[in-house]
mmCIF file of C-alpha atoms in Angstrom:
data_model
loop_
_atom_site.group_PDB
_atom_site.id
_atom_site.type_symbol
_atom_site.label_atom_id
_atom_site.label_comp_id
_atom_site.label_asym_id
_atom_site.label_seq_id
_atom_site.Cartn_x
_atom_site.Cartn_y
_atom_site.Cartn_z
ATOM 1 C CA MET A 1141 65.076 -46.064 -8.387
ATOM 2 C CA ASN A 1142 66.065 -43.317 -5.989
ATOM 3 C CA PHE A 1143 65.289 -39.593 -6.230
ATOM 4 C CA GLN A 1144 68.557 -38.589 -7.895
ATOM 5 C CA ASN A 1145 68.410 -41.381 -10.493
ATOM 6 C CA ALA A 1146 64.798 -40.535 -11.338
ATOM 7 C CA ILE A 1147 65.574 -36.858 -11.889
ATOM 8 C CA THR A 1148 68.692 -37.660 -13.915
ATOM 9 C CA THR A 1149 66.731 -40.111 -16.046
ATOM 10 C CA CYS A 1150 63.899 -37.678 -16.723
ATOM 11 C CA LEU A 1151 65.983 -34.561 -17.353
ATOM 12 C CA LYS A 1152 69.075 -35.977 -19.073
ATOM 13 C CA LYS A 1153 68.760 -39.518 -20.339
ATOM 14 C CA LYS A 1154 65.133 -39.488 -21.479
ATOM 15 C CA TYR A 1155 64.328 -35.773 -21.795
ATOM 16 C CA ALA A 1156 61.916 -36.164 -24.723
ATOM 17 C CA ASN A 1157 61.733 -39.949 -24.941
ATOM 18 C CA PHE A 1158 58.095 -41.000 -25.170
ATOM 19 C CA SER A 1159 58.820 -44.678 -25.810
ATOM 20 C CA GLY A 1160 59.537 -47.352 -23.273
ATOM 21 C CA ARG A 1161 58.321 -47.652 -19.706
ATOM 22 C CA ALA A 1162 58.782 -45.715 -16.471
ATOM 23 C CA SER A 1163 58.522 -47.132 -12.967
ATOM 24 C CA ARG A 1164 56.268 -45.660 -10.313
ATOM 25 C CA SER A 1165 59.272 -44.322 -8.428
ATOM 26 C CA GLU A 1166 60.646 -42.547 -11.505
ATOM 27 C CA PHE A 1167 57.281 -40.916 -12.205
ATOM 28 C CA TRP A 1168 56.455 -39.919 -8.632
ATOM 29 C CA TYR A 1169 59.948 -38.616 -7.796
ATOM 30 C CA PHE A 1170 59.846 -36.396 -10.868
ATOM 31 C CA TRP A 1171 56.342 -35.271 -9.919
ATOM 32 C CA LEU A 1172 57.612 -34.492 -6.401
ATOM 33 C CA LEU A 1173 60.445 -32.371 -7.788
ATOM 34 C CA ASN A 1174 58.058 -30.392 -9.997
ATOM 35 C CA PHE A 1175 55.498 -29.844 -7.257
ATOM 36 C CA SER A 1176 58.165 -28.836 -4.717
ATOM 37 C CA VAL A 1177 59.829 -26.295 -6.989
ATOM 38 C CA TYR A 1178 56.463 -24.808 -8.025
ATOM 39 C CA ALA A 1179 55.353 -24.543 -4.406
ATOM 40 C CA ILE A 1180 58.608 -22.970 -3.202
ATOM 41 C CA LEU A 1181 58.754 -20.427 -6.020
ATOM 42 C CA LEU A 1182 55.075 -19.476 -5.667
ATOM 43 C CA ILE A 1183 55.343 -19.073 -1.891
ATOM 44 C CA LEU A 1184 58.522 -17.014 -2.190
ATOM 45 C CA SER A 1185 57.086 -14.808 -4.926
ATOM 46 C CA ASN A 1186 54.060 -14.040 -2.742
ATOM 47 C CA LYS A 1187 56.083 -13.411 0.433
ATOM 48 C CA VAL A 1188 58.791 -11.168 -1.013
ATOM 49 C CA PRO A 1189 57.934 -7.496 -0.439
ATOM 50 C CA ALA A 1190 59.954 -6.165 -3.374
ATOM 51 C CA ALA A 1191 58.001 -6.261 -6.611
ATOM 52 C CA ASN A 1192 61.023 -6.726 -8.861
ATOM 53 C CA VAL A 1193 62.201 -9.773 -6.861
ATOM 54 C CA ALA A 1194 58.686 -11.261 -6.973
ATOM 55 C CA ILE A 1195 58.595 -10.762 -10.735
ATOM 56 C CA GLY A 1196 62.014 -12.412 -11.013
ATOM 57 C CA LEU A 1197 60.785 -15.418 -9.025
ATOM 58 C CA PHE A 1198 57.692 -15.630 -11.218
ATOM 59 C CA VAL A 1199 59.896 -15.559 -14.324
ATOM 60 C CA ALA A 1200 62.019 -18.332 -12.780
ATOM 61 C CA LEU A 1201 58.812 -20.311 -12.228
ATOM 62 C CA CYS A 1202 57.820 -19.853 -15.875
ATOM 63 C CA VAL A 1203 61.275 -20.892 -17.099
ATOM 64 C CA PHE A 1204 61.202 -23.982 -14.858
ATOM 65 C CA PHE A 1205 57.734 -24.859 -16.164
ATOM 66 C CA LEU A 1206 58.838 -24.586 -19.784
ATOM 67 C CA ALA A 1207 62.026 -26.554 -19.112
ATOM 68 C CA THR A 1208 60.195 -29.449 -17.439
ATOM 69 C CA LEU A 1209 57.006 -29.555 -19.527
ATOM 70 C CA ILE A 1210 58.280 -31.967 -22.196
ATOM 71 C CA PRO A 1211 60.036 -34.303 -19.720
ATOM 72 C CA PHE A 1212 56.898 -34.375 -17.567
ATOM 73 C CA ILE A 1213 54.684 -35.310 -20.515
ATOM 74 C CA ALA A 1214 57.278 -37.905 -21.580
ATOM 75 C CA VAL A 1215 57.584 -39.563 -18.158
ATOM 76 C CA THR A 1216 53.785 -39.594 -17.874
ATOM 77 C CA ALA A 1217 53.513 -41.346 -21.242
ATOM 78 C CA ARG A 1218 56.158 -43.880 -20.189
ATOM 79 C CA ARG A 1219 54.336 -44.431 -16.865
ATOM 80 C CA LEU A 1220 51.119 -45.166 -18.743
ATOM 81 C CA HIS A 1221 53.055 -47.533 -21.004
ATOM 82 C CA ASP A 1222 54.126 -49.451 -17.891
ATOM 83 C CA VAL A 1223 50.472 -50.192 -17.090
ATOM 84 C CA ASN A 1224 49.910 -51.125 -20.764
ATOM 85 C CA LYS A 1225 47.996 -47.965 -21.722
ATOM 86 C CA SER A 1226 48.741 -45.526 -24.503
ATOM 87 C CA GLY A 1227 50.521 -42.313 -23.584
ATOM 88 C CA TRP A 1228 47.615 -40.428 -25.140
ATOM 89 C CA PHE A 1229 45.506 -41.424 -22.121
ATOM 90 C CA GLN A 1230 46.936 -38.413 -20.281
ATOM 91 C CA ILE A 1231 44.844 -36.039 -22.402
ATOM 92 C CA ILE A 1232 41.527 -37.889 -22.024
ATOM 93 C CA PRO A 1233 40.092 -35.392 -19.453
ATOM 94 C CA LEU A 1234 41.014 -32.368 -21.567
ATOM 95 C CA PRO A 1235 37.993 -32.240 -23.907
ATOM 96 C CA PHE A 1236 35.574 -32.512 -21.005
ATOM 97 C CA LEU A 1237 37.279 -29.716 -19.094
ATOM 98 C CA LEU A 1238 37.424 -27.501 -22.189
ATOM 99 C CA LEU A 1239 33.747 -28.112 -22.944
ATOM 100 C CA ALA A 1240 32.662 -27.442 -19.366
ATOM 101 C CA GLY A 1241 30.181 -24.603 -19.461
ATOM 102 C CA VAL A 1242 30.723 -23.828 -23.144
ATOM 103 C CA LEU A 1243 28.914 -26.401 -25.233
ATOM 104 C CA LEU A 1244 27.530 -28.624 -22.518
ATOM 105 C CA PRO A 1245 26.354 -26.291 -19.726
ATOM 106 C CA LYS A 1246 23.676 -28.656 -18.416
ATOM 107 C CA ILE A 1247 25.874 -31.741 -18.401
ATOM 108 C CA PRO A 1248 28.475 -31.739 -15.654
ATOM 109 C CA SER A 1249 31.388 -32.151 -18.038
ATOM 110 C CA ALA A 1250 33.798 -30.702 -15.471
ATOM 111 C CA LEU A 1251 32.812 -33.504 -13.106
ATOM 112 C CA ILE A 1252 33.396 -36.046 -15.858
ATOM 113 C CA GLY A 1253 36.835 -34.526 -16.468
ATOM 114 C CA MET A 1254 37.670 -34.671 -12.765
ATOM 115 C CA GLY A 1255 36.528 -38.299 -12.642
ATOM 116 C CA LEU A 1256 38.854 -39.068 -15.529
ATOM 117 C CA TYR A 1257 41.720 -37.393 -13.661
ATOM 118 C CA ILE A 1258 40.982 -39.675 -10.715
ATOM 119 C CA TYR A 1259 41.149 -42.629 -13.105
ATOM 120 C CA LEU A 1260 44.532 -41.399 -14.340
ATOM 121 C CA ILE A 1261 45.825 -41.086 -10.768
ATOM 122 C CA VAL A 1262 44.777 -44.685 -10.181
ATOM 123 C CA LEU A 1263 46.713 -45.704 -13.299
ATOM 124 C CA TYR A 1264 49.775 -43.737 -12.141
ATOM 125 C CA CYS A 1265 49.653 -45.512 -8.776
ATOM 126 C CA SER A 1266 49.043 -48.974 -10.216
ATOM 127 C CA GLU A 1267 51.828 -51.493 -10.301
ATOM 128 C CA GLY A 1268 53.207 -51.934 -13.776
ATOM 129 C CA GLY A 1269 53.264 -55.223 -15.559
ATOM 130 C CA LYS A 1270 56.289 -57.352 -14.802
ATOM 131 C CA LYS A 1271 56.082 -59.070 -18.164
ATOM 132 C CA ASN A 1272 56.897 -57.580 -21.522
ATOM 133 C CA ASN A 1273 54.087 -55.633 -23.167
ATOM 134 C CA ARG A 1274 53.638 -53.787 -26.449
ATOM 135 C CA PHE A 1275 55.658 -50.838 -25.111
ATOM 136 C CA GLY A 1276 58.780 -52.673 -24.049
ATOM 137 C CA LYS A 1277 60.386 -55.050 -21.611
ATOM 138 C CA GLY A 1278 59.280 -55.330 -18.018
ATOM 139 C CA ILE A 1279 61.028 -53.125 -15.493
ATOM 140 C CA ASN A 1280 63.117 -55.178 -13.080
ATOM 141 C CA LEU A 1281 63.510 -53.156 -9.926
ATOM 142 C CA LYS A 1282 65.696 -54.125 -7.005
ATOM 143 C CA LYS A 1283 63.764 -54.324 -3.755
#
């Protein structure tokens, strides 16, 4: 899947579709788009001398974030489905990061959360199953 197909799939065809499977290329191209737009808008908002333009760029950043939040969660769930994991795996680090320093100050819960994020990155980078699994048919990609 190329960049344009991945973005079209995530933003139009499967905007809020949490079922099925997503290839690595679909997930990482959409991630690249999000990261690039965030980086460009943040850099521009910090470099622009006029305050009203910087505020406008920050508002554009917030609108972009809200517009792509659901598709990003959906493509992440579909990516996890491709490696035969539940889409809920993407929130596993959250409790540890929320509890860091609040209820468990002596236990390095933030480190546990970061370790779980590393585990998720490994899952995102892993090759999906070529056979059918409980989330759908295998993804046949042209090489």
